[in-house]
Structures are given as C-alpha cells and as structure tokens.
XYZ file of C-alpha atoms in Angstrom:
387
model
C -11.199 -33.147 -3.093
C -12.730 -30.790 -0.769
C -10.910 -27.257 -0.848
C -12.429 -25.550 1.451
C -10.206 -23.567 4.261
C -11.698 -23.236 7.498
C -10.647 -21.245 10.832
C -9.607 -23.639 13.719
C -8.403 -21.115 16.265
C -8.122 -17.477 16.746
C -6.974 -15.094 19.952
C -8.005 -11.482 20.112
C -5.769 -9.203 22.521
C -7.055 -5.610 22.827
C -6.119 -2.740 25.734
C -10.178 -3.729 27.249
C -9.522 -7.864 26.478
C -6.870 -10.716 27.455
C -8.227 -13.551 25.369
C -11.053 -14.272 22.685
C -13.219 -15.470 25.075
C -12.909 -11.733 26.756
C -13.376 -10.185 23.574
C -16.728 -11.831 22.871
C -18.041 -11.113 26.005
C -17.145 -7.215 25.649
C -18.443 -7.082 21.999
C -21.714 -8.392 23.312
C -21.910 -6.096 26.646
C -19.551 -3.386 26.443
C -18.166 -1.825 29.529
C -16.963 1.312 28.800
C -14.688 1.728 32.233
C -11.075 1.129 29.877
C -12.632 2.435 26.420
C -10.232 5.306 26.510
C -6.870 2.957 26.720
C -4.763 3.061 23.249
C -2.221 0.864 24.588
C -2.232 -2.837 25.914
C -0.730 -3.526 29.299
C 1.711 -7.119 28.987
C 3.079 -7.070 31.998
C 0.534 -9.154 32.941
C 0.156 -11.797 30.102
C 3.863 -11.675 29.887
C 4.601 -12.769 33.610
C 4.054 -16.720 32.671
C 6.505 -16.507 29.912
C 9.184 -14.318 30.905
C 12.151 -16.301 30.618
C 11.017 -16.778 27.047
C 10.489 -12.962 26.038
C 12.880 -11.004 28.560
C 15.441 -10.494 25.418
C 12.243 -9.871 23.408
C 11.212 -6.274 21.756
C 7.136 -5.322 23.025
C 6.497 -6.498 19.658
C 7.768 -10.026 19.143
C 6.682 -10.443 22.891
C 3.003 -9.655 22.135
C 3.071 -11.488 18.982
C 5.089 -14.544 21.528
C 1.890 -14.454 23.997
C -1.155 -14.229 21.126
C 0.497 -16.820 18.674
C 0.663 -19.144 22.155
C -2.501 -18.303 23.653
C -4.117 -19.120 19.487
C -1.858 -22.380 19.245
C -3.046 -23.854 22.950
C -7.127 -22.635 21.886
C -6.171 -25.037 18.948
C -5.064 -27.897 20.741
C -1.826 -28.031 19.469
C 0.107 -28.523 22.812
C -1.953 -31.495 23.118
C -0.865 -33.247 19.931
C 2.140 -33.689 17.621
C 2.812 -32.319 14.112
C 4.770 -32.504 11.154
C 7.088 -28.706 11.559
C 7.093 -28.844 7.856
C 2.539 -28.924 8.004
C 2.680 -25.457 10.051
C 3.318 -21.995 8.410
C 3.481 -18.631 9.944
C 2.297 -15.239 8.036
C 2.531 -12.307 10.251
C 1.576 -8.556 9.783
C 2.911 -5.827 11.965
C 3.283 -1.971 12.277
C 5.873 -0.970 13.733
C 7.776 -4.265 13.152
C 11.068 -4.074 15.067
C 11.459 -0.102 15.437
C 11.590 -0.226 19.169
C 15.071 -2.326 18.968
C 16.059 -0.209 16.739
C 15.704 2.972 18.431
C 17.484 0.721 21.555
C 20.676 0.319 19.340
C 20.857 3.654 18.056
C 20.617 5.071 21.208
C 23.403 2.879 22.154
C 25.785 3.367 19.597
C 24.854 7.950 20.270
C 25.602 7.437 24.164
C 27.926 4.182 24.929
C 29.387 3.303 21.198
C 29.506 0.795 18.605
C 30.929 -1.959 20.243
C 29.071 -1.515 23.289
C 25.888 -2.978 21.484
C 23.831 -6.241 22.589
C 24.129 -8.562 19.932
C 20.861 -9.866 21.297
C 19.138 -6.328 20.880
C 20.541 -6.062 17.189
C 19.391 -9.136 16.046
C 15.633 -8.050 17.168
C 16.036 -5.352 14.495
C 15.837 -7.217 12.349
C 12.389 -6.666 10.485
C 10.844 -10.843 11.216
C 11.866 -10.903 14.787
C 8.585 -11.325 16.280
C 8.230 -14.667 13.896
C 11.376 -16.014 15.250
C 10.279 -16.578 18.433
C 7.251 -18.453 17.889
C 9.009 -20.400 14.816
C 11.800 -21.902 17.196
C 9.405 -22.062 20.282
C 6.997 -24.674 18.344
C 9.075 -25.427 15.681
C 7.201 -24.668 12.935
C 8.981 -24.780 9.489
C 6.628 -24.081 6.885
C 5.675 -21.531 4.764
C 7.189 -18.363 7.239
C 6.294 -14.561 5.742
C 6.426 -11.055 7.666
C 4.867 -8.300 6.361
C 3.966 -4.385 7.424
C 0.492 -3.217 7.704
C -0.374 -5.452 5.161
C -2.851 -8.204 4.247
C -1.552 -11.524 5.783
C -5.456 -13.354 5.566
C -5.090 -13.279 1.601
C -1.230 -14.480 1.763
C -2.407 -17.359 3.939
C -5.761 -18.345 2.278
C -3.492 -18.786 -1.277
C -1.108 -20.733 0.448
C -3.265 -23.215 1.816
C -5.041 -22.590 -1.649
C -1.901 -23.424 -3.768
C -1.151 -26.658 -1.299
C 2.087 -25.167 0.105
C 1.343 -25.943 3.405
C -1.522 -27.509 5.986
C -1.947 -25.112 8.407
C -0.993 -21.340 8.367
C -0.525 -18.993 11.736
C -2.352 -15.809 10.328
C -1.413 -13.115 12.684
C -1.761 -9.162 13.057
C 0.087 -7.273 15.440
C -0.647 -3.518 15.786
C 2.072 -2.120 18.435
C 2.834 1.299 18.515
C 5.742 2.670 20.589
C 4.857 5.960 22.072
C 7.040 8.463 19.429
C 5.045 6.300 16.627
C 1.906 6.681 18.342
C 2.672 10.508 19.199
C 3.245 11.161 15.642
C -0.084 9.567 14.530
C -2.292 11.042 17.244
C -1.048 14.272 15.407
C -2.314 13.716 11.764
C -5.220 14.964 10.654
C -7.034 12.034 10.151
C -6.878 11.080 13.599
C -8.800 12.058 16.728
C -6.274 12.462 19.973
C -9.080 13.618 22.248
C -7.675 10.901 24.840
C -11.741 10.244 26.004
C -11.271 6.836 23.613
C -14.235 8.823 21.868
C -15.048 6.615 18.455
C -18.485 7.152 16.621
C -18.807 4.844 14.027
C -21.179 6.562 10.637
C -20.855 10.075 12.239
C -22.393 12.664 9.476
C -18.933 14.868 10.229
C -16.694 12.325 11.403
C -13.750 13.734 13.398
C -11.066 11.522 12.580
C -10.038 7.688 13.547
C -9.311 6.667 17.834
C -6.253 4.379 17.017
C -6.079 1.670 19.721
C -3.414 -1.726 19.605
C -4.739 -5.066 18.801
C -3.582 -8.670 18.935
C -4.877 -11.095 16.444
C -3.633 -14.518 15.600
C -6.059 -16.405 13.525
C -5.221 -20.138 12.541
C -6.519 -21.484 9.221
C -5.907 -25.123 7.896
C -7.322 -26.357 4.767
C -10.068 -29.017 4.688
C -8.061 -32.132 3.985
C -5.331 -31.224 6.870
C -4.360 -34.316 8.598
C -5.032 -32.518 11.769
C -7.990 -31.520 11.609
C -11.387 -32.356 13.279
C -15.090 -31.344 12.650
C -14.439 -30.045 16.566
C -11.568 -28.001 15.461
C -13.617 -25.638 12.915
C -14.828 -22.207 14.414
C -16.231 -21.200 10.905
C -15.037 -21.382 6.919
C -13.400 -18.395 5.332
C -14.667 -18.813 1.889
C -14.157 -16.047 -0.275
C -11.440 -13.178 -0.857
C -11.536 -9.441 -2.314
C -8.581 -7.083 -2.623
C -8.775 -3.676 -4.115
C -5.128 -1.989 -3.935
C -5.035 1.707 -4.946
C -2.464 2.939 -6.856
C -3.112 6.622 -5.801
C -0.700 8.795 -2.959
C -1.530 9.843 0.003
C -2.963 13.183 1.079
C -2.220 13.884 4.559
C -0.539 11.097 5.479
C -3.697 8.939 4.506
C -5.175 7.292 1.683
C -8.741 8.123 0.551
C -11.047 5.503 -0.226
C -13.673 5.971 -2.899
C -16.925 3.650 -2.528
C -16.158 1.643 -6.139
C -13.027 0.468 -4.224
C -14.925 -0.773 -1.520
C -17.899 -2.034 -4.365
C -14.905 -3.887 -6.167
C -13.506 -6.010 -2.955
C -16.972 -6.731 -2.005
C -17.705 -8.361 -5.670
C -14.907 -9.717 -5.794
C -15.489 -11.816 -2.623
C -18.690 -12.551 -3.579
C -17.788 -14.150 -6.748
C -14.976 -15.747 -5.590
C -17.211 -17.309 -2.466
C -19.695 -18.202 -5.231
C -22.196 -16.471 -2.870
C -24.665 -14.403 -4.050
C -25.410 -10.636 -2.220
C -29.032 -11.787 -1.382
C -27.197 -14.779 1.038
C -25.144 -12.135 2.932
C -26.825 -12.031 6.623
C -24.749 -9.346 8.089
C -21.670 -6.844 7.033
C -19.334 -6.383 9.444
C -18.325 -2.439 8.092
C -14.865 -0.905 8.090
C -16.617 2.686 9.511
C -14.615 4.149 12.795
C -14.729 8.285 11.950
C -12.471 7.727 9.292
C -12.214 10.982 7.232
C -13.319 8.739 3.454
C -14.134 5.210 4.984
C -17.743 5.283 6.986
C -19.030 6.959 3.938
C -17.597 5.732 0.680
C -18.291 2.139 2.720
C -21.591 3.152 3.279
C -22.752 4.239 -0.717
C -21.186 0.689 -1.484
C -23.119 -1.271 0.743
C -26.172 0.488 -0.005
C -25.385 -0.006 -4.029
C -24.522 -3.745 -3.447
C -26.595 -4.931 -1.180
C -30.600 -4.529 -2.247
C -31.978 -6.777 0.602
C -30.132 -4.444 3.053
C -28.889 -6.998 5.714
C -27.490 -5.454 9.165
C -24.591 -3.708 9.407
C -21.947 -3.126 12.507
C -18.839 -1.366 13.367
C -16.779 -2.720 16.327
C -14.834 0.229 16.438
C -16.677 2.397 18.817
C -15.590 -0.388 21.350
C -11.748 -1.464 20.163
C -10.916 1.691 18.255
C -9.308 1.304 14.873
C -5.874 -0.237 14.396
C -3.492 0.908 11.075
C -2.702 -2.803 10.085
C -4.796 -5.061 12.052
C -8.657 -3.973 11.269
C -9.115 -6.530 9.135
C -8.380 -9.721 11.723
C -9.898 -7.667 14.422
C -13.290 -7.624 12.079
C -13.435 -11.051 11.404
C -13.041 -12.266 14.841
C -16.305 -10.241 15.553
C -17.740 -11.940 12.938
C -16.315 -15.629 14.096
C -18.298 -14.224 17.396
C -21.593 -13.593 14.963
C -21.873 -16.750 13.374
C -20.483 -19.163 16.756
C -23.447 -17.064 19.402
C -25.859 -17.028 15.601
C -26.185 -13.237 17.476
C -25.308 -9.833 16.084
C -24.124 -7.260 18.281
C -25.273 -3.873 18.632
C -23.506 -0.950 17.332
C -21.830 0.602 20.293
C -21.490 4.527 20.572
C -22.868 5.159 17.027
C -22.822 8.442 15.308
C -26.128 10.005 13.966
C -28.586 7.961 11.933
C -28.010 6.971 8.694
C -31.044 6.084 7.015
C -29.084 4.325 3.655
C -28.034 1.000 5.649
C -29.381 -0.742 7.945
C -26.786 -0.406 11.715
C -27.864 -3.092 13.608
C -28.559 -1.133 16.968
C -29.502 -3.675 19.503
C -28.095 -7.118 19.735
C -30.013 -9.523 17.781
C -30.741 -13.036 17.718
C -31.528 -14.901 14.651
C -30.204 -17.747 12.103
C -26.781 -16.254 10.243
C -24.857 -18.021 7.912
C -22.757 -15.697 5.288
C -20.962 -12.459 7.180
C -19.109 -10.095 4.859
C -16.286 -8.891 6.696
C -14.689 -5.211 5.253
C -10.922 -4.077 6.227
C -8.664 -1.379 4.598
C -4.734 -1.272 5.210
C -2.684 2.286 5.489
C -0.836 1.795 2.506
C -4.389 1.679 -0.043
C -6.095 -1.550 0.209
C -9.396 -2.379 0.692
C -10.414 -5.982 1.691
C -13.414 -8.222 1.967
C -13.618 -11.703 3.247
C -16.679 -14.010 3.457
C -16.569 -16.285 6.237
C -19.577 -19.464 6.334
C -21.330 -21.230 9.820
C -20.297 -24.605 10.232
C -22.729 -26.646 11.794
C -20.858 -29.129 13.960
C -22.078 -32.717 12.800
C-alpha cells in the first residue's frame, strides 16, 4: 500500500498577495511598492462572502476566505465527498482575542446582559474552524491550535489512517494592541520601512508581517484523488521542541536544534543530505535564527546546495513561517526555478544564498520553520512528475 502523503492544494494570502498564484509571481519578481505593509487588507476578499463572515471576528473571516479560496484551487466545489474523509487542523495567533476584547468592552461600558451571544460564542478559542466546518461540512478529524505546528499534526493523521484528507491551515492575524506590543520587543524591528535583511552579520531584529496559509494534504490512496490533483509530496518530518524559557520575550535557537530537525527529516524521508537541491532557510534578522541556521546547514550539508529566505519579501510571521516556507518551495519544485534572495544582508561566505533566480532540475527542497513557543521544524517535500 502506497503511504505516501502528497499536497493537492494550497492558498497563500499575504499584505503584497491575494491568492497563490499572486504569491508566486511576487516571489519570482518582487515589487517592492507594498513591502512595508504588516497588515492584510480583507475588505476586499471579504466583499464576495459577506453575508457569510459579517458576524465573523478578522480572524475566522480570513481563515473563512483562505480555507475557500484552498478548497475551490482543489476542486472540491466541483465534486462530492464523504464529510467524515475531510479533516481540518488549524494554527492561529491571536486565535479569538479580538471577540474577546469586543465582549469585555461590552460588559465595562453597556453590561452583562447587554452582550451578543453571537460575539461571545466567537471567543471561543476554534471559532475560525467553525465556519469553514459547517460551510463545507467537513466532519473529520477537526484540531485548533496557537502558534503551533499544524503540518506535523496533519501528516500523522493521514499517517495513522484517521482521515483522507486534512485542511492544514496557518493564520497569523494580529490585532493592532497585539501587534503594538510585539513591534516593541527587542527582538523585533518596528522601523515601519518593511526593512527585512535576511543573513545580516548584525541582524536588527525580525519585520513581523500577517500571512494566510491553507495547505491541503490527502494521503496517496484517498478516494479523491488524481495524479492532476498533486502539487508535490511532503515526505519527511523533523521537530525539535526546546524545553528552555524565554529571554526577552523570545526563544533562542542554538544550531544543534536546527541540526536535529534537519536529521530528523532526512531520516524519516529516507533521503540522504547529498539529494537535497535547495534549503528553503528560516533566516529573517532574527536575533539567534539566521545564524545558528546557518552553522547547521553548513555542518549538514557538504555538497552545499542553494539556500533562500523569503522573508525579505513577506516578512516573518510568529506562527505561520513554516506554511509560508513551504509554499515557496511548492513554487520551487512546480516552476523547477529557485528564486533569488531578495534584500539580502551582507555576504556570507559559509552557505551558498542563491542570489539570482535560477533555473535547473530540483527534486528534494528542505523546508526550515521555528514556532514562538521553541520549536524548530523541517519538512522535505518531493517533485511529482505528472504521468
């Protein structure tokens, strides 16, 4: 039986991008006219699907419009499904915080009983799953989780057979007293210009921008599934979670963390570090990342293959860097191109930064992520040559 679990459909919503097929085209020729834009504009997406989201928070909307735009790029609206085959695993930041600020304020100025029902039952934490649950009724395996890892919950859940087909999405939304507070931290640079150099020698801190990602896996003997379908196979896995606490409101990352997740993926791939063809790097400024990322590679990787950051273009996101970084590598292996590295710091002579877009014949990408609260991940996505 063929075990493999492949990506059928993915949708990428940044403050520069609408849709995947945006994304791709910015990643490959960056214009640089919105690069200073933390926050993503809905107004716009939303508009088709207001009656849908008006009682929504800004986060279950945006999760509402990227889960849709991900499930129509699949071809689900065009085809009917078991609601038992398709789960949904979602990630978010600041989860349902906004509603609950709404209801607080409520209860301070008008009273208790002057509260929506409707607005206190978006504080609750899963919210932004509800509405794409009851929308498309899909009754699977359902999971929310905070600035975590949803890729690995829904690769061992297709792994352990619980389900056919998993919504894997990451939702970065930060309402302006979140973002405020953040832009404030050490770690982080607030200069507003949207300013992110990726491997700088004194990096100045992180550009945090929101990101939509809904990414839709299915396993290989899915009764929906088509050779059409597959954008690429995610076949290999690394976590390293720190046990350590936080020093300045962030976690530092040593480079044997990031040396362990990349092993790990390796061996659970069964791919070997001379096969890798490109690393797609965690590095955005980040006060430990860029280089404790950069020693690892350098240790791991003998043949050297090309390395990028995206995150002089998108910025970095607390909870969603990971999805973000694999749908620039779904872009790699579909255009068999590798962007260049845009608005890179000085050079770094250890690794190889890919600084030009380049051509060529790519089959493994190692794709790194980190979450706020101490992991490190690697995944291993594989071409698929469409028979």
């Amino acid at each position: 039986m063929n075990s493999s679990i492949y990506v059928t459909g993915v949708d990428v919503i940044t403050p520069m991008t609408n849709n995947f097929d945006e994304f791709k085209d910015q990643l490959y020729d960056t214009c640089s006219d919105n690069i200073y834009k933390q926050q993503i504009d809905l107004s716009e997406l939303e508009t088709p699907f207001y009656r849908k989201t008006r009682r929504m928070n800004r986060t279950s909307v945006a999760a509402f419009i990227s889960s849709t735009q991900a499930y129509r790029n699949r071809g689900l609206d065009q085809i009917e499904y078991n609601p038992y085959d398709i789960g949904t695993i979602y990630s978010t930041f600041s989860a349902s915080l906004d509603s609950t600020l709404n209801v607080l304020d409520t209860v301070y100025t008008k009273g208790i009983n002057n509260v929506s029902p409707i607005i206190f039952a978006a504080t609750v934490g899963n919210s932004c799953i509800a509405g794409v649950t009851m929308e498309y009724k899909l009754k699977g395996t359902s999971m929310h989780l905070q600035s975590s890892n949803p890729i690995g919950y829904s690769y061992n859940s297709l792994k352990n057979g619980n389900t056919d087909m998993i919504f894997c999405g990451s939702y970065d939304c930060y309402i302006d007293n979140i973002l405020n507070y953040y832009n404030n931290l050490p770690f982080t640079n607030n200069n507003g210009l949207g300013d992110c150099s990726p491997y700088s020698v004194e990096p100045r801190g992180i550009y945090l921008k929101e990101a939509l990602v809904t990414l839709i896996l299915e396993k290989a003997d899915s009764k929906y599934i088509t050779d059409e379908n597959i954008q690429c196979e995610l076949c290999g896995i690394g976590v390293h979670r720190k046990s350590t606490e936080k020093n300045d409101g962030l976690y530092t990352f040593e480079n044997k963390e990031f040396q362990e997740a990349m092993d790990s993926a390796l061996k659970n791939a069964k791919v070997s570090n001379e096969e890798i063809d490109c690393i797609v790097s965690a590095a955005g400024e980040h006060p430990t990342i860029d280089h404790s990322e950069e020693i690892a590679i350098k240790n791991c990787f003998k043949e050297n293959p090309p390395v990028i950051s995206i995150k002089g273009i998108f910025g970095d996101t607390l909870g969603c860097n990971l999805n973000l970084n694999i749908a620039a590598a779904i872009c790699i292996l579909q255009k068999q191109e590798i962007p260049k590295v845009f608005n890179c710091g000085e050079d770094i002579d250890s690794i190889n930064i890919n600084r030009q877009n380049t051509k060529g014949t790519y089959k493994y990408v190692l794709v790194n992520g980190y979450s706020e609260y101490g992991s490190v991940m690697s995944v291993i996505l594989k071409y698929h040559k469409k028979h």
